[in-house]
JSON list of C-alpha atoms in Angstrom, two decimals:
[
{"chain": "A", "resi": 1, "resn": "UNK", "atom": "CA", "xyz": [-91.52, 11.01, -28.56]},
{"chain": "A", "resi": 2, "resn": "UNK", "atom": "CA", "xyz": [-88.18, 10.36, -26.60]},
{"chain": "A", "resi": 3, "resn": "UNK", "atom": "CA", "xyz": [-88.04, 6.54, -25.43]},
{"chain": "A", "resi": 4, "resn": "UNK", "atom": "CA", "xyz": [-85.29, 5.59, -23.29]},
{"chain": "A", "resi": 5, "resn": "UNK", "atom": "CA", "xyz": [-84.42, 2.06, -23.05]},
{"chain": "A", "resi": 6, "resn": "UNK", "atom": "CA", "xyz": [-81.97, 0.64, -19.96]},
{"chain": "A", "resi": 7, "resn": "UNK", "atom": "CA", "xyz": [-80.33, -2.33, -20.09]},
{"chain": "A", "resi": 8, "resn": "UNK", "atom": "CA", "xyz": [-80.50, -3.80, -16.65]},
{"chain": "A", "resi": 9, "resn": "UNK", "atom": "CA", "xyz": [-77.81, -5.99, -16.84]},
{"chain": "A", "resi": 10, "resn": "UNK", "atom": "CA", "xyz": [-75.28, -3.51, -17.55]},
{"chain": "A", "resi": 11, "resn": "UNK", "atom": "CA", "xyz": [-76.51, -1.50, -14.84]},
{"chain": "A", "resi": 12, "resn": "UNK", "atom": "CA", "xyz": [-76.49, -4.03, -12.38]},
{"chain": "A", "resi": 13, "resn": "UNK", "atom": "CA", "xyz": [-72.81, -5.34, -13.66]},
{"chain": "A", "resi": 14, "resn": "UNK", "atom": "CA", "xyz": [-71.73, -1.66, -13.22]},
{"chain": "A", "resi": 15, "resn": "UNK", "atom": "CA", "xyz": [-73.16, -1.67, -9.77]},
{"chain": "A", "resi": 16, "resn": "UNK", "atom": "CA", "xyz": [-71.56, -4.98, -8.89]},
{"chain": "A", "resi": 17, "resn": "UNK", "atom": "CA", "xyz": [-68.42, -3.66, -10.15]},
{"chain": "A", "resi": 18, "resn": "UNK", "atom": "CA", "xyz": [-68.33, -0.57, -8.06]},
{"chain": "A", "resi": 19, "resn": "UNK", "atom": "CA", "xyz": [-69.25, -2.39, -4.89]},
{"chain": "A", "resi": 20, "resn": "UNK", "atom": "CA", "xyz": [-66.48, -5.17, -5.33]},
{"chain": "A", "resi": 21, "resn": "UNK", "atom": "CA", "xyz": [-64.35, -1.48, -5.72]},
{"chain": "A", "resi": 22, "resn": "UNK", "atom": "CA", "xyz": [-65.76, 0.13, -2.65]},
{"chain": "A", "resi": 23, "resn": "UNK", "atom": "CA", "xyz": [-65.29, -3.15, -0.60]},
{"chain": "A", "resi": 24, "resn": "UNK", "atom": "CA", "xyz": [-61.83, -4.31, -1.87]},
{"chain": "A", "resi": 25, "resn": "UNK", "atom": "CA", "xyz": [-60.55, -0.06, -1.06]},
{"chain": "A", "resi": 26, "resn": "UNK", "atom": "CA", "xyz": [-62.10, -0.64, 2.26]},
{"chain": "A", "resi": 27, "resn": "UNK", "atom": "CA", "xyz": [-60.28, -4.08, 2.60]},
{"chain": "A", "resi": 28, "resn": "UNK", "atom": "CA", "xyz": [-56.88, -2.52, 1.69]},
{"chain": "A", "resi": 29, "resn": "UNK", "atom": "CA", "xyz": [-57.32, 1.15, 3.42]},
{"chain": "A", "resi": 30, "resn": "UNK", "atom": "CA", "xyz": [-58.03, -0.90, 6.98]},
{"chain": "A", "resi": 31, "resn": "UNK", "atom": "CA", "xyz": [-55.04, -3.07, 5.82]},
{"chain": "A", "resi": 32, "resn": "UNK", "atom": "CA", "xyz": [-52.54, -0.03, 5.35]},
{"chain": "A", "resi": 33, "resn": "UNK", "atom": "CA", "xyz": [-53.89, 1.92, 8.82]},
{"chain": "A", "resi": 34, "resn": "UNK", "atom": "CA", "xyz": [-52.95, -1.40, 10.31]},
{"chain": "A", "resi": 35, "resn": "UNK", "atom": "CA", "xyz": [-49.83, -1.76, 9.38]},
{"chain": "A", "resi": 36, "resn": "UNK", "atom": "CA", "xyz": [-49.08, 2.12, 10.47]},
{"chain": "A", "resi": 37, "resn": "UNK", "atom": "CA", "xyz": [-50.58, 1.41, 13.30]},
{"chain": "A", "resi": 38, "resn": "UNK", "atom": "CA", "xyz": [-48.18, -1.38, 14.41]},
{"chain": "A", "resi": 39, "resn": "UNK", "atom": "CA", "xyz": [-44.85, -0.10, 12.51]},
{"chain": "A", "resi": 40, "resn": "UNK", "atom": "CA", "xyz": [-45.55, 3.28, 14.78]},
{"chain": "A", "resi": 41, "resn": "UNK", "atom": "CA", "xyz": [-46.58, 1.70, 17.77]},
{"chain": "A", "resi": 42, "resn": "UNK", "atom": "CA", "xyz": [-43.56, -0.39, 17.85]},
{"chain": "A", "resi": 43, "resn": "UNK", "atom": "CA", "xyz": [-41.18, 1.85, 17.60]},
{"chain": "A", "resi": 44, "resn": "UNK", "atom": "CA", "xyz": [-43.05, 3.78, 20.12]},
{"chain": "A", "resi": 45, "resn": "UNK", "atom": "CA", "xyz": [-42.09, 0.95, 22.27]},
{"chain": "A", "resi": 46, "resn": "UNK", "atom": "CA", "xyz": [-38.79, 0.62, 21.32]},
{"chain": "A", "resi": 47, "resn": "UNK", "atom": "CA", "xyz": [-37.55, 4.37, 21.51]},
{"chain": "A", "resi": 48, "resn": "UNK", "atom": "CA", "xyz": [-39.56, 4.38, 25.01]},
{"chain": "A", "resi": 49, "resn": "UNK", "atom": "CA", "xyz": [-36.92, 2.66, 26.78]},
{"chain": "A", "resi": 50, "resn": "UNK", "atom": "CA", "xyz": [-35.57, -0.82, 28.23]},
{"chain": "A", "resi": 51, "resn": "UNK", "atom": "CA", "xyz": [-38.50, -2.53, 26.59]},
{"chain": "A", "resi": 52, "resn": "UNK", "atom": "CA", "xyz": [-37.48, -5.42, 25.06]},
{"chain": "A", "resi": 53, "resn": "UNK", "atom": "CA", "xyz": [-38.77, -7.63, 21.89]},
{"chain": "A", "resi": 54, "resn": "UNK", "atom": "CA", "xyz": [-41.69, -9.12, 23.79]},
{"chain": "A", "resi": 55, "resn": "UNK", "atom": "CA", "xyz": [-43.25, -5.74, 24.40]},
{"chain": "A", "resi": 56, "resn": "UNK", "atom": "CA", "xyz": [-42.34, -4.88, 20.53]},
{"chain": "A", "resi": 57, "resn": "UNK", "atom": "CA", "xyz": [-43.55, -7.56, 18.70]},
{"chain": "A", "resi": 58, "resn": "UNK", "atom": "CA", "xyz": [-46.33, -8.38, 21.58]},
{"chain": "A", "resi": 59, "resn": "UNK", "atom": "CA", "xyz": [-47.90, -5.09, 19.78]},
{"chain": "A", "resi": 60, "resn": "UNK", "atom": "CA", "xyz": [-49.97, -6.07, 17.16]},
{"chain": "A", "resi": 61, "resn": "UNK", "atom": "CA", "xyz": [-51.80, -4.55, 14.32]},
{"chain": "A", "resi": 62, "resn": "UNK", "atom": "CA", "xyz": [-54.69, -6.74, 12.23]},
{"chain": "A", "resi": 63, "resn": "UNK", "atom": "CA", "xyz": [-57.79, -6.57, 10.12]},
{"chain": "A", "resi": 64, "resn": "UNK", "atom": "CA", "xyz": [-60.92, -8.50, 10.35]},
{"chain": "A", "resi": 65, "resn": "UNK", "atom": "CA", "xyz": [-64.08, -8.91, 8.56]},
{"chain": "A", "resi": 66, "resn": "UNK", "atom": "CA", "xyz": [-67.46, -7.82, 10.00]},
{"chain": "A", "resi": 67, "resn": "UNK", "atom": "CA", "xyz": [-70.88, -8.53, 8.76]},
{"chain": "A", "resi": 68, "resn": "UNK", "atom": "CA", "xyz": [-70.62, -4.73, 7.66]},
{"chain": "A", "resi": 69, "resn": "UNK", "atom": "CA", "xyz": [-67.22, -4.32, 6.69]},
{"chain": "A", "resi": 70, "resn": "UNK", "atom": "CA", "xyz": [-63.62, -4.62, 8.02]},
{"chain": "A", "resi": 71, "resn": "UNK", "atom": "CA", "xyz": [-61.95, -3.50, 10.98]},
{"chain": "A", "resi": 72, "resn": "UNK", "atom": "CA", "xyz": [-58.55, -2.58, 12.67]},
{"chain": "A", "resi": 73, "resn": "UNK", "atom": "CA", "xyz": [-57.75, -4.63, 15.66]},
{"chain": "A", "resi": 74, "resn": "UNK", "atom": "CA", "xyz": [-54.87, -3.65, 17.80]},
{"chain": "A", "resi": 75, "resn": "UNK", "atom": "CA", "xyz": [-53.51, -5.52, 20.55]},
{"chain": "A", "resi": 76, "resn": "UNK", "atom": "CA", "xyz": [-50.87, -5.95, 23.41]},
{"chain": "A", "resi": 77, "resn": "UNK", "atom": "CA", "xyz": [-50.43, -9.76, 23.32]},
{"chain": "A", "resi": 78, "resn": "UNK", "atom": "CA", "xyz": [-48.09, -12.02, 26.42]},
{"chain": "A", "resi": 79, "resn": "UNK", "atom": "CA", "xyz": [-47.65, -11.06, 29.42]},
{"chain": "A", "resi": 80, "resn": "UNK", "atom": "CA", "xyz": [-48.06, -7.77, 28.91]},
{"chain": "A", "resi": 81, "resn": "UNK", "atom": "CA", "xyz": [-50.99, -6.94, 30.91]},
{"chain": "A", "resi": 82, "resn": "UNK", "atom": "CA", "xyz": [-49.58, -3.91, 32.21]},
{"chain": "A", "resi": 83, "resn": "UNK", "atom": "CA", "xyz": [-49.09, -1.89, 29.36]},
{"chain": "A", "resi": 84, "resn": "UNK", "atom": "CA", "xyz": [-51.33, 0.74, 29.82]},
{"chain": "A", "resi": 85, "resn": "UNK", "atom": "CA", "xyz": [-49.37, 2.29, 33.20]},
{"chain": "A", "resi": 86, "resn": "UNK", "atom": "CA", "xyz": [-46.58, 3.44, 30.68]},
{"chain": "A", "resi": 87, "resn": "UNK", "atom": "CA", "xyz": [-49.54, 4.55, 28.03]},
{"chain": "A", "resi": 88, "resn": "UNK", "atom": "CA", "xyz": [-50.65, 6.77, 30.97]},
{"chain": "A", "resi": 89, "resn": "UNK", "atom": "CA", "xyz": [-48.59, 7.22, 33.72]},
{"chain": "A", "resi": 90, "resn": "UNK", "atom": "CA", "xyz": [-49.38, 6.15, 37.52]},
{"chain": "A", "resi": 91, "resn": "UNK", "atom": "CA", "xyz": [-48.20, 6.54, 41.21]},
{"chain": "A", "resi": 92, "resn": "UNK", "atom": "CA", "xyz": [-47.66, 3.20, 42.70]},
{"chain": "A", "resi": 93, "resn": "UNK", "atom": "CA", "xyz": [-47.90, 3.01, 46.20]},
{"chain": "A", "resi": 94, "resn": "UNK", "atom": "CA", "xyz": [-46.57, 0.35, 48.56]},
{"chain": "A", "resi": 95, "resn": "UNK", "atom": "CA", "xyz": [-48.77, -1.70, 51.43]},
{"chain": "A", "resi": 96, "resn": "UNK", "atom": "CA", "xyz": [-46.79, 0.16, 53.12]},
{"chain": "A", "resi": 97, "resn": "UNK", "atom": "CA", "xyz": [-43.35, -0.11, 51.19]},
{"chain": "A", "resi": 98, "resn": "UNK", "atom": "CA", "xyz": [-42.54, -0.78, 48.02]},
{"chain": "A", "resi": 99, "resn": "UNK", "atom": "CA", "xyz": [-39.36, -3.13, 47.87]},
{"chain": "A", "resi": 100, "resn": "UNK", "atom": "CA", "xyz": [-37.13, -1.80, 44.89]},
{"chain": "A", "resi": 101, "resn": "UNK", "atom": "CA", "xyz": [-33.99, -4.11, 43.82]},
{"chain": "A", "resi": 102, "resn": "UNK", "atom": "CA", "xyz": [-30.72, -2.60, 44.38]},
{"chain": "A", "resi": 103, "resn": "UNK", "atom": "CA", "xyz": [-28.78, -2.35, 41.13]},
{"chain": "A", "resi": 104, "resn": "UNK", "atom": "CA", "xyz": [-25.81, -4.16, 40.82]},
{"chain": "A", "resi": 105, "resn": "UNK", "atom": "CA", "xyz": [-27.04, -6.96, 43.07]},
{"chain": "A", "resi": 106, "resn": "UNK", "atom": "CA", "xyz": [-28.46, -10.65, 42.31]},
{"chain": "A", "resi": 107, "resn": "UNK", "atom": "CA", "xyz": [-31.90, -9.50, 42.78]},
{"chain": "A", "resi": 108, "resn": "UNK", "atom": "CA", "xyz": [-33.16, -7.62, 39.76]},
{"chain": "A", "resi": 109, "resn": "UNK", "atom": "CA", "xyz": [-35.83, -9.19, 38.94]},
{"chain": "A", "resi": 110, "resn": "UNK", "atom": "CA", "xyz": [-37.12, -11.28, 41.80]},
{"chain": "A", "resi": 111, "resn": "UNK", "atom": "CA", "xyz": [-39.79, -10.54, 44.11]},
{"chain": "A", "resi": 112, "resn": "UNK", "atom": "CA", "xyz": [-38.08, -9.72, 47.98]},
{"chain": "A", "resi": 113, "resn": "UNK", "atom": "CA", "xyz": [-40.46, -12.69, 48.90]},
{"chain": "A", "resi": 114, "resn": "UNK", "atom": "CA", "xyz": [-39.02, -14.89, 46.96]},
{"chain": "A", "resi": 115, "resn": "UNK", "atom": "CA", "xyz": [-35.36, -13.80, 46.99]},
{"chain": "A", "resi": 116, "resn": "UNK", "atom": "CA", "xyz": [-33.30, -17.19, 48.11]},
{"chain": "A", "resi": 117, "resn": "UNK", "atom": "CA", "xyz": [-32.16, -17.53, 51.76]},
{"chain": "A", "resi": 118, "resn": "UNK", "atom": "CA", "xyz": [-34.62, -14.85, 52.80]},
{"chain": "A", "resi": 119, "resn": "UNK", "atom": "CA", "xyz": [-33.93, -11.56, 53.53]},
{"chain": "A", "resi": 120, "resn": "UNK", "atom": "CA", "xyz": [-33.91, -9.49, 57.11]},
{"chain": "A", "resi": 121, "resn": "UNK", "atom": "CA", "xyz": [-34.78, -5.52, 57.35]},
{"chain": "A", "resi": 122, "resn": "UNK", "atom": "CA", "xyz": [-32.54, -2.68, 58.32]},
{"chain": "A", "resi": 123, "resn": "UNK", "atom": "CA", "xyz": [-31.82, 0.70, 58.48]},
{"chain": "A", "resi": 124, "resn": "UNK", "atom": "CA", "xyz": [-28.80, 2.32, 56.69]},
{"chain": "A", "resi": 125, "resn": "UNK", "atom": "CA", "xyz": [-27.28, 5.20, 58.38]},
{"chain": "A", "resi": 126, "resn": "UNK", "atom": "CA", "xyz": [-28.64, 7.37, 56.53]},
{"chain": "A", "resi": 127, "resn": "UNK", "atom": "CA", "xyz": [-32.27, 6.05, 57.39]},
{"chain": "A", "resi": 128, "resn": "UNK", "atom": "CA", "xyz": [-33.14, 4.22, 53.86]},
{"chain": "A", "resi": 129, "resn": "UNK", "atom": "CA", "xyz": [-34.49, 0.93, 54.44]},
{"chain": "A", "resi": 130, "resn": "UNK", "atom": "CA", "xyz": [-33.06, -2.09, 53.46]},
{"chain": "A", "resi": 131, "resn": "UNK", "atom": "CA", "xyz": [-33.68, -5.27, 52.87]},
{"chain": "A", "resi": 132, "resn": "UNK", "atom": "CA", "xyz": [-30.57, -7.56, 53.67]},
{"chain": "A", "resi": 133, "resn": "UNK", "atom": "CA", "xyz": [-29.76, -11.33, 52.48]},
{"chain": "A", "resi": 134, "resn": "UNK", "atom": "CA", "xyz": [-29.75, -13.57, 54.98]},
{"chain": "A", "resi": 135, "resn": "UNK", "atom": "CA", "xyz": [-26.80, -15.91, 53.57]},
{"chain": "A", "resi": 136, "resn": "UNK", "atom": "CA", "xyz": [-24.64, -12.78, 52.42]},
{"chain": "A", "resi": 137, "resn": "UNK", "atom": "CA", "xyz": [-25.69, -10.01, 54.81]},
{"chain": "A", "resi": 138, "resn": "UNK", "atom": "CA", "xyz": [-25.68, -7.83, 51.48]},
{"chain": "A", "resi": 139, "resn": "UNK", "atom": "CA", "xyz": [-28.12, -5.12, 50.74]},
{"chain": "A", "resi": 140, "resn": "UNK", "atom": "CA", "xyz": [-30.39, -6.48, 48.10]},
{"chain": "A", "resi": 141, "resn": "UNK", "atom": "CA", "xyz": [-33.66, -3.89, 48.13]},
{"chain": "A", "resi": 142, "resn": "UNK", "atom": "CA", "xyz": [-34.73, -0.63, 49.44]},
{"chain": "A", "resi": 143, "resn": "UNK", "atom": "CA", "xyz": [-38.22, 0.44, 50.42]},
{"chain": "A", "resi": 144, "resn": "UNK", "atom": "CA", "xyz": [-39.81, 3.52, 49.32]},
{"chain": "A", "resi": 145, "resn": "UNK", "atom": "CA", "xyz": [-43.67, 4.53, 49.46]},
{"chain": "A", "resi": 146, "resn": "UNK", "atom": "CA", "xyz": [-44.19, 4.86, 45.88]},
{"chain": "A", "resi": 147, "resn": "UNK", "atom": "CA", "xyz": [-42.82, 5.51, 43.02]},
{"chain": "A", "resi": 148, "resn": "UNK", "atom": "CA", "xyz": [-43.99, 7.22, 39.99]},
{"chain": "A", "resi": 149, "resn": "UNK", "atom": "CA", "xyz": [-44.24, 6.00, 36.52]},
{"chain": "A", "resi": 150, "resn": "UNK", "atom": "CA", "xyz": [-44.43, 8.33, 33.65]},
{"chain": "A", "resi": 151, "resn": "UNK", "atom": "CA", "xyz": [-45.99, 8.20, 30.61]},
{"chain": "A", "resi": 152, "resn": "UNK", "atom": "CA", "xyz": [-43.70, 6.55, 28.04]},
{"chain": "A", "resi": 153, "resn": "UNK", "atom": "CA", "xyz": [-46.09, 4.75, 25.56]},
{"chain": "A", "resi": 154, "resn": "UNK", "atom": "CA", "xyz": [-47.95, 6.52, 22.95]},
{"chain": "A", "resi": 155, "resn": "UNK", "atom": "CA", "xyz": [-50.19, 3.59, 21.58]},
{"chain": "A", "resi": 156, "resn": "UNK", "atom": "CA", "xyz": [-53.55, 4.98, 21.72]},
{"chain": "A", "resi": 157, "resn": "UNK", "atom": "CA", "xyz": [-52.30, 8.83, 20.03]},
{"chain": "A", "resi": 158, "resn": "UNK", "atom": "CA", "xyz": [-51.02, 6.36, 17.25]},
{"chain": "A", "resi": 159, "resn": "UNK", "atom": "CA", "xyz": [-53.93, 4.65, 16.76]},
{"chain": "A", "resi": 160, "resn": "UNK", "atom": "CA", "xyz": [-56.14, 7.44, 16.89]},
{"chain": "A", "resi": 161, "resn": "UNK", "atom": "CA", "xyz": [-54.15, 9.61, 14.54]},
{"chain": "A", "resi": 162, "resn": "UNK", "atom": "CA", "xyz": [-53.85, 6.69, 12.02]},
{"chain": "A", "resi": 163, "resn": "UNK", "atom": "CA", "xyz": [-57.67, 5.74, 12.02]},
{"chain": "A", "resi": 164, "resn": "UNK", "atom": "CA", "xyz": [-58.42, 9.55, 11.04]},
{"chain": "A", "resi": 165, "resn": "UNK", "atom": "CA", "xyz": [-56.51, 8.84, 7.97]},
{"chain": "A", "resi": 166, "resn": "UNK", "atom": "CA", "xyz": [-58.70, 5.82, 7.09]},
{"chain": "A", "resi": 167, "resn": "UNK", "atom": "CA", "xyz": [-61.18, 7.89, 4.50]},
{"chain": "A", "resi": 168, "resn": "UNK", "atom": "CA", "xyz": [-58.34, 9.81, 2.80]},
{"chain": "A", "resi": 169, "resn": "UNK", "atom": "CA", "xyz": [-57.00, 6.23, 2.33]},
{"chain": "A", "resi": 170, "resn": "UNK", "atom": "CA", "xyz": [-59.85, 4.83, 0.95]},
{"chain": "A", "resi": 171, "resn": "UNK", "atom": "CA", "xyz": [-60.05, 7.46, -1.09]},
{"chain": "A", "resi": 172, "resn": "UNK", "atom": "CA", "xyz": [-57.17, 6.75, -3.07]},
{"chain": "A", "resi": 173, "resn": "UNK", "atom": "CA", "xyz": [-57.71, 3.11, -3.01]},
{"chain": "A", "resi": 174, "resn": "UNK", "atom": "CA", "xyz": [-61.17, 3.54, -4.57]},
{"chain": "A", "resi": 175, "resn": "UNK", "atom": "CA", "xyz": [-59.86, 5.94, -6.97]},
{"chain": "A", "resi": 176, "resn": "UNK", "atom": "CA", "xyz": [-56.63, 3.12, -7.88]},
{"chain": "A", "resi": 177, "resn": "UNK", "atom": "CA", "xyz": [-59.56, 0.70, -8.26]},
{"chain": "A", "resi": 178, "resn": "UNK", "atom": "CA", "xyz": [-61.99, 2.83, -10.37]},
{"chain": "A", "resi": 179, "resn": "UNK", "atom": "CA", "xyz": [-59.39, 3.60, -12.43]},
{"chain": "A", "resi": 180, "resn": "UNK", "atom": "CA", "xyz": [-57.59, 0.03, -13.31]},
{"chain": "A", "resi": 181, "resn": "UNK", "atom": "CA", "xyz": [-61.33, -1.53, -14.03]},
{"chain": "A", "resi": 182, "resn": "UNK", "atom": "CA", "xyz": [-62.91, 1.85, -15.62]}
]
């Protein structure tokens, strides 16, 4: 007769071992896609164009824990409620113009409402509509029907592509952590 005799408690201490492993390479595979996440996104943003640091650094990249595990959270933070035009493009049209600030002048920047002194419409002789300071008879804005943005922002590609690596990096996390307590 063959008698085979367990001994719980190193089974169970194995067990517990291998699930502080599997939880700790879950921990620290959501913590790397994270920070992939917001080291690409950023620079995303930054190579996309005349987006300054509060677009950058408004992109963020954390973990948190859930009753069943951990998980990436990415977000546009400020006033940067608009993001998602330049993640995927859009025509803008004007009620019925759009008022566009004429470079070189005071008014990048503020609304034609708002712009001080007021300002009067006109037609150049050309036809393109202007809007024209009232204190310095200036050009400040033209009007155009729309304009189209294009896409410039590839935040949700990023995020995608890095969450498909998430089980080759637990993988190796699992494997560091098997191995330094096996």
């Amino acid at each position: 007769m063959l008698r085979v005799t367990v001994d719980d408690k190193k089974v169970v201490d194995h067990l517990e071992l291998h699930a502080r492993n599997v939880t700790a390479a879950m921990a620290g595979a959501a913590q790397e896609t994270a920070e992939a996440i917001e080291t690409k996104g950023r620079e995303d943003i930054s190579q996309a164009g005349n987006f300054g640091p509060a677009w950058t650094f408004g992109f963020k990249s954390t973990t948190s824990k859930t009753s069943d595990g951990v998980q990436v959270v990415t977000t546009m933070s400020g006033k940067r409620h608009g993001w998602r035009i330049f993640q995927e493009g859009k025509t803008i049209a004007g009620k019925p113009l759009l008022w566009i600030p004429l470079s070189g002048t005071d008014a990048k920047g503020i609304p034609a409402r708002k712009y001080p002194g007021g300002v009067v419409q006109n037609a150049s002789r050309a036809g393109v509509l202007l809007l024209i300071s009232k204190t310095d008879h200036r050009p400040k804005y033209h009007g155009v029907t729309s304009v189209t943005i294009p896409k410039k922002f590839h935040l949700i590609e990023i995020a995608t592509e890095e969450g498909n690596k998430l089980s080759e990096r637990f993988s190796k996390n699992f494997k560091k952590m098997s191995n330094n307590n096996g």
